[in-house]
PDB file of C-alpha atoms in Angstrom:
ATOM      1  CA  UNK A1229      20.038   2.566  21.544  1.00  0.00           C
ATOM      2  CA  UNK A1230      19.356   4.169  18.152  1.00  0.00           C
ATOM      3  CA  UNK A1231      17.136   2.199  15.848  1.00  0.00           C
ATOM      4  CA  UNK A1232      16.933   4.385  12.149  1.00  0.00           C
ATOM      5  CA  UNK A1233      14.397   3.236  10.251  1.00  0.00           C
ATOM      6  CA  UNK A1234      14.854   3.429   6.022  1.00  0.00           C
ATOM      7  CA  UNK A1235      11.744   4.186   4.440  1.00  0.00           C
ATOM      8  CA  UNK A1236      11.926   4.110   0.718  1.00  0.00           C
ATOM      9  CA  UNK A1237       9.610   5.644  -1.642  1.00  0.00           C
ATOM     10  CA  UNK A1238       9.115   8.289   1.348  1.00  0.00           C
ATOM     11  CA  UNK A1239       7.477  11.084  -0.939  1.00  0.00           C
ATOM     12  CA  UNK A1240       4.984   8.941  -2.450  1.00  0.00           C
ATOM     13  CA  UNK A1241       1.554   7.769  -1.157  1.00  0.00           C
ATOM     14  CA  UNK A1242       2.207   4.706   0.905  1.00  0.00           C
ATOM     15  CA  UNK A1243       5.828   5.607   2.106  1.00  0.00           C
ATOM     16  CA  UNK A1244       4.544   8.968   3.412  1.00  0.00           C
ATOM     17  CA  UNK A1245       1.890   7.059   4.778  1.00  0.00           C
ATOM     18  CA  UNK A1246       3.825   4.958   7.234  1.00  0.00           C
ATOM     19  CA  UNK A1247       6.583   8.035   8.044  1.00  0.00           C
ATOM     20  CA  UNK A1248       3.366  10.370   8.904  1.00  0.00           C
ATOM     21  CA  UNK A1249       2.040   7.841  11.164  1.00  0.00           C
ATOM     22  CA  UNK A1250       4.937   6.791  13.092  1.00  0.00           C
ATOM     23  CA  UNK A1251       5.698  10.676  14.035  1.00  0.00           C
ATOM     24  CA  UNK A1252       2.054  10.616  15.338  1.00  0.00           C
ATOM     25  CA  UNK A1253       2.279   7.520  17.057  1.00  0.00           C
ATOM     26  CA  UNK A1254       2.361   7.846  20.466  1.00  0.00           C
ATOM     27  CA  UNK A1255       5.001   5.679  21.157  1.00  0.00           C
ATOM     28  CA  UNK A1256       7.680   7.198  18.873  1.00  0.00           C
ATOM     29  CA  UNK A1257      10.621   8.595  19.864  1.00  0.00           C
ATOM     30  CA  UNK A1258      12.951  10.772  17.571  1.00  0.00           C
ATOM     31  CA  UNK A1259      15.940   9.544  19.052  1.00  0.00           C
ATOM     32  CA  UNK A1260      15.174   6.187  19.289  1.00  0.00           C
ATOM     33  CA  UNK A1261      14.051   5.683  15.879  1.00  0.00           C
ATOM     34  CA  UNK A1262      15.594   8.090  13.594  1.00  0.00           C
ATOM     35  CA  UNK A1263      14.041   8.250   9.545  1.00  0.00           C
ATOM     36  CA  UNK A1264      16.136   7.721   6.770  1.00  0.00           C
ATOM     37  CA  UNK A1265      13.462   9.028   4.021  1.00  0.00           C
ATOM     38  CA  UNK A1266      14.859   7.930   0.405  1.00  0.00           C
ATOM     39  CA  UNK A1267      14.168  10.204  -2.059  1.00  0.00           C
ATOM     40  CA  UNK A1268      15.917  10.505  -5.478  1.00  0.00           C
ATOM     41  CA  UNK A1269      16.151  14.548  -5.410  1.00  0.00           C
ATOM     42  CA  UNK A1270      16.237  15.978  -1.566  1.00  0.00           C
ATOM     43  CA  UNK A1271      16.009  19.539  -3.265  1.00  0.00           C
ATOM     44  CA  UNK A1272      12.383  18.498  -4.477  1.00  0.00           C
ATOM     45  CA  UNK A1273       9.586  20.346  -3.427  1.00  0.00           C
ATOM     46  CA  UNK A1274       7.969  17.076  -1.878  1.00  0.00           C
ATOM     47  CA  UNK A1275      11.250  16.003  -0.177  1.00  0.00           C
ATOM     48  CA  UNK A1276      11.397  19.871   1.842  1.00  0.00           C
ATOM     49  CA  UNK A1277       7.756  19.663   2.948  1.00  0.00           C
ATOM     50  CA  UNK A1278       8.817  16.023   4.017  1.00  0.00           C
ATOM     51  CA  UNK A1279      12.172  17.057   5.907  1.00  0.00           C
ATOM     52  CA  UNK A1280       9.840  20.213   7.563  1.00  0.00           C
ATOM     53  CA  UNK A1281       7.488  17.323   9.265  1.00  0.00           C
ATOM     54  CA  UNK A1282      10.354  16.394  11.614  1.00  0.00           C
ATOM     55  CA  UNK A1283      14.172  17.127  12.243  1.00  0.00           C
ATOM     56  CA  UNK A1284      14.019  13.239  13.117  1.00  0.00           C
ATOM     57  CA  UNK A1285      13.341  13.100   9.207  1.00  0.00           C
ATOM     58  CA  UNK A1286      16.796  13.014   7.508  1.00  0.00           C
ATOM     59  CA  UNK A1287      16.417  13.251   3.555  1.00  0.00           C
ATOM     60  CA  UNK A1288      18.580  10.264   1.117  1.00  0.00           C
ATOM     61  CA  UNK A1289      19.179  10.440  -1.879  1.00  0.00           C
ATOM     62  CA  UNK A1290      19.229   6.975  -3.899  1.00  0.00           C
ATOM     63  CA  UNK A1291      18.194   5.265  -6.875  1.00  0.00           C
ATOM     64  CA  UNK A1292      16.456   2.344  -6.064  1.00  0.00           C
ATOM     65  CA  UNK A1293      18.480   0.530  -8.740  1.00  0.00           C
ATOM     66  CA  UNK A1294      21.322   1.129  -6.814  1.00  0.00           C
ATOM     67  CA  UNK A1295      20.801  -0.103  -3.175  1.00  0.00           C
ATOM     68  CA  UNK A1296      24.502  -0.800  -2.222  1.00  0.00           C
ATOM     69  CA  UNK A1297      25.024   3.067  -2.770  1.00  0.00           C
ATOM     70  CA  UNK A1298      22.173   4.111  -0.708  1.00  0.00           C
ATOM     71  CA  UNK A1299      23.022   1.935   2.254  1.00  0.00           C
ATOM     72  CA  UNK A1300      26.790   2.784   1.746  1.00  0.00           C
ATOM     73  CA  UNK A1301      25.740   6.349   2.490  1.00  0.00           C
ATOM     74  CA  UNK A1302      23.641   6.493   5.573  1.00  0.00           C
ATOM     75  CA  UNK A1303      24.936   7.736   8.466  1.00  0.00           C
ATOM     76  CA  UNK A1304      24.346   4.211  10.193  1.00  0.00           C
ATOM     77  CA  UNK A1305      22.796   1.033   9.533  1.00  0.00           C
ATOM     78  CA  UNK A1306      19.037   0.569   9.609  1.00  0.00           C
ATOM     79  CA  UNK A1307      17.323  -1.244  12.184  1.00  0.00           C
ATOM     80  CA  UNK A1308      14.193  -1.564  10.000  1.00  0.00           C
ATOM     81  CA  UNK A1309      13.241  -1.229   6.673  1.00  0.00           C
ATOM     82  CA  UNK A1310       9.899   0.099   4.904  1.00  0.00           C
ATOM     83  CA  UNK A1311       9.249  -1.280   1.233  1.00  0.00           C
ATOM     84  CA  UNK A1312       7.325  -0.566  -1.270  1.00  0.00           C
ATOM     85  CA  UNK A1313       7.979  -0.211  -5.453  1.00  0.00           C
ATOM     86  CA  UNK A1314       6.095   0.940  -8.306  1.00  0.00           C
ATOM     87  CA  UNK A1315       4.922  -1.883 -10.699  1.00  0.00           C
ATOM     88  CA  UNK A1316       7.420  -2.280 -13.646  1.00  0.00           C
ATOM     89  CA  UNK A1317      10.115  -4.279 -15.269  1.00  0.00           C
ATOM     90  CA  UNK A1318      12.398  -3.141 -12.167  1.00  0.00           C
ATOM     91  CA  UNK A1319       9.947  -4.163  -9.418  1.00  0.00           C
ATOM     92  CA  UNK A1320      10.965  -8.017  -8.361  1.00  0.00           C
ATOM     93  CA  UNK A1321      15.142  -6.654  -8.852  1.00  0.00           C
ATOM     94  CA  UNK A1322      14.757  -3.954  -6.556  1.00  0.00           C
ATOM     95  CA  UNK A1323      12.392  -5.528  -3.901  1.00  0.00           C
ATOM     96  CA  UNK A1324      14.829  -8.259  -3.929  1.00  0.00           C
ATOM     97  CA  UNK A1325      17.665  -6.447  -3.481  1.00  0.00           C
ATOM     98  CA  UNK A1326      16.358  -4.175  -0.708  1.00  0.00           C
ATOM     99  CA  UNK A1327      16.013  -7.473   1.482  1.00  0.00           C
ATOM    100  CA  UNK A1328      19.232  -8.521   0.980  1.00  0.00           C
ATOM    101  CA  UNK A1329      20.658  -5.348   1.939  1.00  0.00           C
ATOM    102  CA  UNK A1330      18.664  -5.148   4.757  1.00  0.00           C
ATOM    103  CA  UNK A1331      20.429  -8.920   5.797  1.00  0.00           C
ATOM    104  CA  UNK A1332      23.649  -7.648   4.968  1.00  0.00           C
ATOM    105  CA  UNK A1333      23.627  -4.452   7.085  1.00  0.00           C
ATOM    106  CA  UNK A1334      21.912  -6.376   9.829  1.00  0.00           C
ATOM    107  CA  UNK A1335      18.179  -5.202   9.761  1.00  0.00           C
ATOM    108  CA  UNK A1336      16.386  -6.635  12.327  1.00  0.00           C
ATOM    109  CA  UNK A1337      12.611  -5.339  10.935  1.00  0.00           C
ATOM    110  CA  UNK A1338      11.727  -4.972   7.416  1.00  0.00           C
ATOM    111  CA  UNK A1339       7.774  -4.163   6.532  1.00  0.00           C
ATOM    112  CA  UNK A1340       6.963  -4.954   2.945  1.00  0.00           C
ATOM    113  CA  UNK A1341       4.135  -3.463   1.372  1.00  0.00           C
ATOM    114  CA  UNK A1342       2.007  -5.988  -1.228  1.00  0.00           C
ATOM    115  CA  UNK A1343      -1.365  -6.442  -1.964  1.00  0.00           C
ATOM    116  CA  UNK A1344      -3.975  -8.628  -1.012  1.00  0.00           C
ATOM    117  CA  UNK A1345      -4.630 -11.619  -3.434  1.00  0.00           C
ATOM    118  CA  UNK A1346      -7.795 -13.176  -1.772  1.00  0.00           C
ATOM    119  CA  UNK A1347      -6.990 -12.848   2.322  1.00  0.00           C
ATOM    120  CA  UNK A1348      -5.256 -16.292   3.469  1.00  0.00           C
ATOM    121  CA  UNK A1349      -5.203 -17.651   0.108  1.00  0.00           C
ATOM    122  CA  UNK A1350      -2.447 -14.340  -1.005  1.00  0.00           C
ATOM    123  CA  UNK A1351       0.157 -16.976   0.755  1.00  0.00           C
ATOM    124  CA  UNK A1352       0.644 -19.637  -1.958  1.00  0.00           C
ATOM    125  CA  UNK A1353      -1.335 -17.872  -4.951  1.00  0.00           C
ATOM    126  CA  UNK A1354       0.467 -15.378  -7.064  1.00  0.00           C
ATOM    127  CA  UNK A1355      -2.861 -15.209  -9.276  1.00  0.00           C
ATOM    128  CA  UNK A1356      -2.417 -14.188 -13.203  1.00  0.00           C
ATOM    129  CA  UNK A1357      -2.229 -10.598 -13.018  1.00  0.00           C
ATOM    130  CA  UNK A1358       1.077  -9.640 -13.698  1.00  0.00           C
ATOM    131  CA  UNK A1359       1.720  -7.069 -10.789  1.00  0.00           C
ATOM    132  CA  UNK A1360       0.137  -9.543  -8.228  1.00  0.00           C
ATOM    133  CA  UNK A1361       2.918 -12.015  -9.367  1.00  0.00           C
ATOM    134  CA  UNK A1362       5.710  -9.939  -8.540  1.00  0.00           C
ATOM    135  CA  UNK A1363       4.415  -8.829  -5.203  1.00  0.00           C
ATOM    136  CA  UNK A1364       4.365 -12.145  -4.193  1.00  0.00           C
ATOM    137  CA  UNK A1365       7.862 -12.937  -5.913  1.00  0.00           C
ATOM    138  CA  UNK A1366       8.416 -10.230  -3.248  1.00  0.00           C
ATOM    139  CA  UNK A1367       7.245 -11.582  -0.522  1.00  0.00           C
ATOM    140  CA  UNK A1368       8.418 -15.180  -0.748  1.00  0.00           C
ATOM    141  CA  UNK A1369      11.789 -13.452  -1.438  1.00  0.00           C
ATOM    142  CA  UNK A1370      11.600 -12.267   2.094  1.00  0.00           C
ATOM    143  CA  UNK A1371      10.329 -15.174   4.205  1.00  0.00           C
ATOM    144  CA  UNK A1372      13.017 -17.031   2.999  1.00  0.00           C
ATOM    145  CA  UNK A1373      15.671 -14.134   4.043  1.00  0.00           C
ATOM    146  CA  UNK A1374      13.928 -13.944   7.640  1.00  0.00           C
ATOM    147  CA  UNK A1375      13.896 -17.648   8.200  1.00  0.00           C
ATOM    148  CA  UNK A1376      17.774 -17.939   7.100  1.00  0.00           C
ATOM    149  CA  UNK A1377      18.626 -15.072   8.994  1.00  0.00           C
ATOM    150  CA  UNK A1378      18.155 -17.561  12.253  1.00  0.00           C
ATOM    151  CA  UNK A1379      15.614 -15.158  14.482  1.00  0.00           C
ATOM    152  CA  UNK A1380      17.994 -11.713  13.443  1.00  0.00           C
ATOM    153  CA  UNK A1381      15.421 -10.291  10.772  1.00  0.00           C
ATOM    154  CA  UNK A1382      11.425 -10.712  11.490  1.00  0.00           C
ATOM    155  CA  UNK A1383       8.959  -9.241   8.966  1.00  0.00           C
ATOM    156  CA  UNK A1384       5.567  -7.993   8.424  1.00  0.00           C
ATOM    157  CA  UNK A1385       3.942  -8.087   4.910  1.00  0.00           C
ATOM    158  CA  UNK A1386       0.536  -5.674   4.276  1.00  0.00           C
ATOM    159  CA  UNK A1387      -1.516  -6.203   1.285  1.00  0.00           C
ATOM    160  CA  UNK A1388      -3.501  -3.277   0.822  1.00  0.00           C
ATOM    161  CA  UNK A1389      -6.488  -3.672  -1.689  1.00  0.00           C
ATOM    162  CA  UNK A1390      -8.045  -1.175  -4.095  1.00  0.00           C
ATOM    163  CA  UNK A1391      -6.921   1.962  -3.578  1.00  0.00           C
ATOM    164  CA  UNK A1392      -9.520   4.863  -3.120  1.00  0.00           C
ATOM    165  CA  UNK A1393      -7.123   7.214  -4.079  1.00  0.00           C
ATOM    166  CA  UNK A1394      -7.525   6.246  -7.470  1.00  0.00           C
ATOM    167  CA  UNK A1395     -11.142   7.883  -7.839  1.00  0.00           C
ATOM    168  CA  UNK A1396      -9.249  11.063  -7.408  1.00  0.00           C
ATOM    169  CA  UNK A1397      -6.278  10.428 -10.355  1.00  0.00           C
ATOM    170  CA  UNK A1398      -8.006  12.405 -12.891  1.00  0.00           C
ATOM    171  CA  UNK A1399      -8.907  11.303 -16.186  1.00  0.00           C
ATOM    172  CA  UNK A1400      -7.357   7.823 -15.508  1.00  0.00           C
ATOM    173  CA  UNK A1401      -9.570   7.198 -11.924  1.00  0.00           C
ATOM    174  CA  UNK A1402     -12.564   8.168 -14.560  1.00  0.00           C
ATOM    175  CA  UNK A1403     -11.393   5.358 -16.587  1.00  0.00           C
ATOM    176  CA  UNK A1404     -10.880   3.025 -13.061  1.00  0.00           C
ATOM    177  CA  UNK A1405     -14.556   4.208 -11.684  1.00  0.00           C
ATOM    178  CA  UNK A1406     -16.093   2.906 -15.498  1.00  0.00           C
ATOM    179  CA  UNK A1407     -14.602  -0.020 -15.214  1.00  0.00           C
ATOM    180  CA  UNK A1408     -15.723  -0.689 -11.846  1.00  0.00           C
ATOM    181  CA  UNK A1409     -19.286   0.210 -13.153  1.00  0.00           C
ATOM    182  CA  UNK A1410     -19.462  -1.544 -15.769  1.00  0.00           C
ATOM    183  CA  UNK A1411     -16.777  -4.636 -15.308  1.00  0.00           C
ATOM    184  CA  UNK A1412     -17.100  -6.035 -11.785  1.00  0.00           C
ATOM    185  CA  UNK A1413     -20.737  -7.135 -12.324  1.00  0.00           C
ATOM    186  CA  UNK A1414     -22.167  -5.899  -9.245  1.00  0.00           C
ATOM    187  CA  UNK A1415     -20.261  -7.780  -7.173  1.00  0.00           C
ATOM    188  CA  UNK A1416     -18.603  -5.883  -3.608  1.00  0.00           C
ATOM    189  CA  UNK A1417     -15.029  -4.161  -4.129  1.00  0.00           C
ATOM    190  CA  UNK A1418     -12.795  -4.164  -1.099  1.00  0.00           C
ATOM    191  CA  UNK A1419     -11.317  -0.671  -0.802  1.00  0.00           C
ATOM    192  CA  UNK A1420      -8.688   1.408   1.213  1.00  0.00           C
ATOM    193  CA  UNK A1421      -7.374   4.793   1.785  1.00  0.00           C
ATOM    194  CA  UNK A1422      -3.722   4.713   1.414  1.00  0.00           C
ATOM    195  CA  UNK A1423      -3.231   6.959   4.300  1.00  0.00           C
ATOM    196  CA  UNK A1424      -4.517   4.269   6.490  1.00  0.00           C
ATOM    197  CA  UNK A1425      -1.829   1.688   5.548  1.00  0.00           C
ATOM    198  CA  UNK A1426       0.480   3.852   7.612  1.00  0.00           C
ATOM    199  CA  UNK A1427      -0.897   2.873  10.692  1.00  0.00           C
ATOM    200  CA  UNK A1428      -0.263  -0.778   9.842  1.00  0.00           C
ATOM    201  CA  UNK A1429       3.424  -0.234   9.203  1.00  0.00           C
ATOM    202  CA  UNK A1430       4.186   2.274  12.121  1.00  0.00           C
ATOM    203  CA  UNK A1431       2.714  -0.254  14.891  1.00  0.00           C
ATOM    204  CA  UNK A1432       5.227  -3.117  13.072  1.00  0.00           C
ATOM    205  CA  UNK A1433       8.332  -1.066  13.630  1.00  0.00           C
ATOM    206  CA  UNK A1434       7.141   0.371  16.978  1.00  0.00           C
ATOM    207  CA  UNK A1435       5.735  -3.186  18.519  1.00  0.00           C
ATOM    208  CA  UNK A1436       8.424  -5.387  16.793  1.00  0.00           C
ATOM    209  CA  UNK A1437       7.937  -8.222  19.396  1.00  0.00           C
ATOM    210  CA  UNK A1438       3.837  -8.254  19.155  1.00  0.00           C
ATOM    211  CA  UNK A1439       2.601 -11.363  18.088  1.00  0.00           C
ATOM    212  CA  UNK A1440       0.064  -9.359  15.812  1.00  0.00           C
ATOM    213  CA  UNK A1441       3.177  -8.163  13.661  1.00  0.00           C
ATOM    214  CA  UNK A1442       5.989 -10.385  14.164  1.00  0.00           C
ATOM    215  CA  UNK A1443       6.802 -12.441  10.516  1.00  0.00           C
ATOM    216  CA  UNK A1444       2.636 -11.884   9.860  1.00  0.00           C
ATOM    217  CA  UNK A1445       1.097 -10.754   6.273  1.00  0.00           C
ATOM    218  CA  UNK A1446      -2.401  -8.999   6.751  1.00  0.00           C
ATOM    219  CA  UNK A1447      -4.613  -7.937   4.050  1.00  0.00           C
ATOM    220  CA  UNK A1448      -5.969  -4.693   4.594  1.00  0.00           C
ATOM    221  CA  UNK A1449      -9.267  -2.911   3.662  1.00  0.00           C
ATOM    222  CA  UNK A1450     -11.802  -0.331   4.767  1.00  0.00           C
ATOM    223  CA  UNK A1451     -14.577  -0.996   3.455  1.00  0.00           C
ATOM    224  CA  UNK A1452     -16.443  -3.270   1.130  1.00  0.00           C
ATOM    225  CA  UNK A1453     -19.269  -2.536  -1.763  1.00  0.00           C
ATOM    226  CA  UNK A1454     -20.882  -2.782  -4.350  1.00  0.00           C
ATOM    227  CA  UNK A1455     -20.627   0.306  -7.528  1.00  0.00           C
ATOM    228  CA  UNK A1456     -24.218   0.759  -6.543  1.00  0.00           C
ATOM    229  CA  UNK A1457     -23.813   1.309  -3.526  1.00  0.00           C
ATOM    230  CA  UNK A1458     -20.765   3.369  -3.749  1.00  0.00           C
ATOM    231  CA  UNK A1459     -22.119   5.915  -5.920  1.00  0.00           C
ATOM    232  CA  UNK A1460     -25.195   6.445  -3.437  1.00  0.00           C
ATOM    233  CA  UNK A1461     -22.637   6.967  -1.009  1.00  0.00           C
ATOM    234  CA  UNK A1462     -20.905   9.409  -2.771  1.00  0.00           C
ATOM    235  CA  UNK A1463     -23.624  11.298  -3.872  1.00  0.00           C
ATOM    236  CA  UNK A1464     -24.753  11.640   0.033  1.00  0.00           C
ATOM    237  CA  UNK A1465     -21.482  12.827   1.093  1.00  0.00           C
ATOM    238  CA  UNK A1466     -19.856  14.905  -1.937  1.00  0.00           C
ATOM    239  CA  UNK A1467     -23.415  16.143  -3.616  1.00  0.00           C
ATOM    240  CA  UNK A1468     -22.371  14.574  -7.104  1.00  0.00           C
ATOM    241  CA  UNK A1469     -21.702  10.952  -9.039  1.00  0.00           C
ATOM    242  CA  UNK A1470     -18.557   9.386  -8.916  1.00  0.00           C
ATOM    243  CA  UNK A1471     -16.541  11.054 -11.908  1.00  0.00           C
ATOM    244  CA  UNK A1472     -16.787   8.299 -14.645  1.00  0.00           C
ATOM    245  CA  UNK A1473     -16.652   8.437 -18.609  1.00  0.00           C
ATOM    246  CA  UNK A1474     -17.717   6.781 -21.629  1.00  0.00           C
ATOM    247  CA  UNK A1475     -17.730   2.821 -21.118  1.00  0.00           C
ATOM    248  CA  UNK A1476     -15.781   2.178 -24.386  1.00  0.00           C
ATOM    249  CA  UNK A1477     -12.899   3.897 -23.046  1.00  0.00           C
ATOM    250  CA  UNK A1478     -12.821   1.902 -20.032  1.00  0.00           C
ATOM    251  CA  UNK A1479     -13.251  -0.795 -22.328  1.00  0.00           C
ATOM    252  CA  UNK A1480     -10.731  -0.101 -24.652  1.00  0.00           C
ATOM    253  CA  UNK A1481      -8.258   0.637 -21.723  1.00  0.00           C
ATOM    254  CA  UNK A1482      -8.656  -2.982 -20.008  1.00  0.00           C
ATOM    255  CA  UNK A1483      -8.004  -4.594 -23.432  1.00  0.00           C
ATOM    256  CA  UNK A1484      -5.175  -2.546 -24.557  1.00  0.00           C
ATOM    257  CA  UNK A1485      -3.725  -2.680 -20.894  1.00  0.00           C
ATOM    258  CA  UNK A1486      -3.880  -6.570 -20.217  1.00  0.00           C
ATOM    259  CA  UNK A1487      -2.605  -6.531 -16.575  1.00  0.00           C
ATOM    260  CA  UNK A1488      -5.406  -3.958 -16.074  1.00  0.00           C
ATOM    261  CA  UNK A1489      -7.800  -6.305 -17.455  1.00  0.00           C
ATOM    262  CA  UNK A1490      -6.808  -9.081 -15.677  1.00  0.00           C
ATOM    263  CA  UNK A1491      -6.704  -7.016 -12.346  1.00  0.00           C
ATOM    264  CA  UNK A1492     -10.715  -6.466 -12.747  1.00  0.00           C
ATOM    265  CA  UNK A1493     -11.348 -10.017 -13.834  1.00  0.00           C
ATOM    266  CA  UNK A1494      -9.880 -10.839 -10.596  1.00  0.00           C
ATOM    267  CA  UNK A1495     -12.427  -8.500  -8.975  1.00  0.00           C
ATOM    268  CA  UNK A1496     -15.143  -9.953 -10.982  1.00  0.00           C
ATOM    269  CA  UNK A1497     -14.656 -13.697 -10.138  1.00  0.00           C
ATOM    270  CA  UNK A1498     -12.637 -13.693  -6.924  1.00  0.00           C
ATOM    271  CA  UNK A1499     -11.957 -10.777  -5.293  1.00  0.00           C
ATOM    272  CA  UNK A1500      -9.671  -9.476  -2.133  1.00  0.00           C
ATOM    273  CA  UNK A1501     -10.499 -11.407   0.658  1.00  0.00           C
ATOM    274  CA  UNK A1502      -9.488  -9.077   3.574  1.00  0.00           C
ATOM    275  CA  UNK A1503     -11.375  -9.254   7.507  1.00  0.00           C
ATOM    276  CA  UNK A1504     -12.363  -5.799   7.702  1.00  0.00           C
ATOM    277  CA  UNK A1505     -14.155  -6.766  11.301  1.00  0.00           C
ATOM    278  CA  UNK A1506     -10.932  -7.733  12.568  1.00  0.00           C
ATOM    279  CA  UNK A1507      -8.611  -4.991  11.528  1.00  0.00           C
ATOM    280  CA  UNK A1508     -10.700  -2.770  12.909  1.00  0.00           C
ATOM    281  CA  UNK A1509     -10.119  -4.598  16.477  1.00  0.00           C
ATOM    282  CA  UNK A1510      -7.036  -4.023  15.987  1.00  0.00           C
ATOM    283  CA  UNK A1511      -4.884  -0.782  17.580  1.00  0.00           C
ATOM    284  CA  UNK A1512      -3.677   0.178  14.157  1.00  0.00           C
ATOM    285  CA  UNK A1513      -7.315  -0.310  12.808  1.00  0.00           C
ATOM    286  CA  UNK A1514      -8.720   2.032  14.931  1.00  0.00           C
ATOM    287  CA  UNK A1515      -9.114   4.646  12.257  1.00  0.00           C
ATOM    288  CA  UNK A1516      -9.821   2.522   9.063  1.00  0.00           C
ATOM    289  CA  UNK A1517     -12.347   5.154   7.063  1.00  0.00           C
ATOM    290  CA  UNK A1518     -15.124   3.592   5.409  1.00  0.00           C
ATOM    291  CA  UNK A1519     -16.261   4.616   2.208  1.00  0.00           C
ATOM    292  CA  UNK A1520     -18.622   7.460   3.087  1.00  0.00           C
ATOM    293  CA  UNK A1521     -15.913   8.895   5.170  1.00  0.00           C
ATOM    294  CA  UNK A1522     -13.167   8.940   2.932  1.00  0.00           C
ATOM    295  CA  UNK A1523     -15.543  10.449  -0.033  1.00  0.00           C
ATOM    296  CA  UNK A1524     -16.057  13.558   2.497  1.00  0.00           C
ATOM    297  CA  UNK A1525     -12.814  14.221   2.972  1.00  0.00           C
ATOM    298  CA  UNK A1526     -11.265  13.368  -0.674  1.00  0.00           C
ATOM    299  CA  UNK A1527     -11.022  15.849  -3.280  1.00  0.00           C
ATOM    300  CA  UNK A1528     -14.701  16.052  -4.145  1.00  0.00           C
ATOM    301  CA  UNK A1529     -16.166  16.573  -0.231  1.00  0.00           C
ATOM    302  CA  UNK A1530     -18.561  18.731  -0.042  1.00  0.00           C
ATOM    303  CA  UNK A1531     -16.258  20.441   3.036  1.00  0.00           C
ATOM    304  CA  UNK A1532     -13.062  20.458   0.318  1.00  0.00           C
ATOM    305  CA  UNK A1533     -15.109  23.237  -2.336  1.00  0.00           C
TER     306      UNK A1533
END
């Protein structure tokens, strides 16, 4: 029986994540489980390198304002359903209406992607930062879709932390790095490669009856520490600081960008709250980099030059 799984924002960082890691899981089967990749232009140069990975991979195109018309054109109805949306003004319509399309066309897995809002407590508190909010709008949005559909849908929720990656977005992860210099106030950061997310997701789809996975929400990090500690980390593994920039730009940014502001007075006063230990005793944790590990192999590793 043919189980497609719809994985939206395919191209970008935590989409690509999870497709990457279910064709490398050991368990997956092409025919079985089929990808439906939503893209908004196939003829991209992303979307070919993505379609090259796999001929299990078939490219959609969609708007994600517009989910009728990207379920109305796939060549058969998804079993599961990866989600995951950019922050925005569009970000609580279109999570919400990717659930209920998933109900309608009689999804029976749907992995949402959210982020972690201080481990157990990320169940019942939205926070104040205004992109933690609507994750969790999200997320309650779906628990109540799995528990009406009666058993049919089941659901797994990740909520990644801070996202490494961001070190490496230019001018702007100089601006992130300052402010976790000079704004957190020594206090430890709980961090994660987005690339190991995937894992996460593929082992929901592929072990939809494991109790680990089955309607569960896990926070997920990789490592946790302080900006001191960081930076000696990075200058061991890469041979230079942590690219950073003048504090009153970092300052500037958090108080013209409120949500960013709020974000790192989170950090500062309560921070993620995710069980490293544990993931990593997980199957899907296996390969959870640390720090150190992702700095060699990010864009400033000494083996990347």
């Amino acid at each position: 029986m043919s189980k497609p799984i719809l994985i939206t924002g395919a191209t970008g960082k935590q989409g690509g994540s999870v497709l990457r890691a279910l064709l490398a899981h050991p368990s997956y089967s092409p025919t079985t489980h089929p990808i439906y990749a939503v893209t908004r232009n196939p003829a991209s140069a992303s979307s070919t390198r993505l379609a090259a990975l796999s001929p299990a991979i078939k490219l959609i195109a969609g708007d994600m304002n517009n989910t009728p018309a990207i379920f109305a054109s796939l060549p058969s109805p998804p079993w599961g359903v990866f989600s995951v949306q950019l922050p925005g003004k569009t970000e609580v319509p279109q999570g919400t209406a990717l659930v209920d399309a998933a109900v309608q066309a009689g999804a029976q897995k749907f992995v949402y992607t959210s982020v972690d809002r201080h481990g157990d407590a990320s169940d019942n508190d939205p926070t104040n930062v205004g992109h933690f909010i609507t994750k969790h709008q999200i997320e309650k949005h779906l628990i109540q879709a799995a528990q009406a559909s009666g058993g049919k849908l089941s659901y797994t929720i990740l909520r990644p932390v801070f996202f490494l990656d961001n070190l490496e977005a230019g001018f702007i992860g100089k601006i992130i790095s300052t402010a976790w210099r000079d704004r957190v106030d020594g206090k430890k950061l709980q961090v994660i490669a987005t690339t190991d997310i995937g894992p996460f997701g593929a082992a929901a789809f592929l072990e939809p009856e494991n109790p680990e996975y089955k309607n569960k929400a896990y926070s997920l990090a990789g490592d946790e520490l302080t900006w001191d500690e960081a930076e000696r980390i990075f200058v061991e593994k890469t041979g230079q600081s942590i690219p950073t920039t003048y504090g009153f730009l970092a300052t500037f940014a958090l108080w013209a960008l409120k949500d960013v502001g709020l974000m790192f007075q989170f950090f500062r006063e309560r921070g993620f709250g995710a069980d490293v230990k544990r993931l990593r005793g997980m199957g899907a944790g296996k390969g959870l980099r640390d720090f150190g590990t992702w700095a060699e192999g990010s864009m400033y590793g000494k083996g990347r030059k």
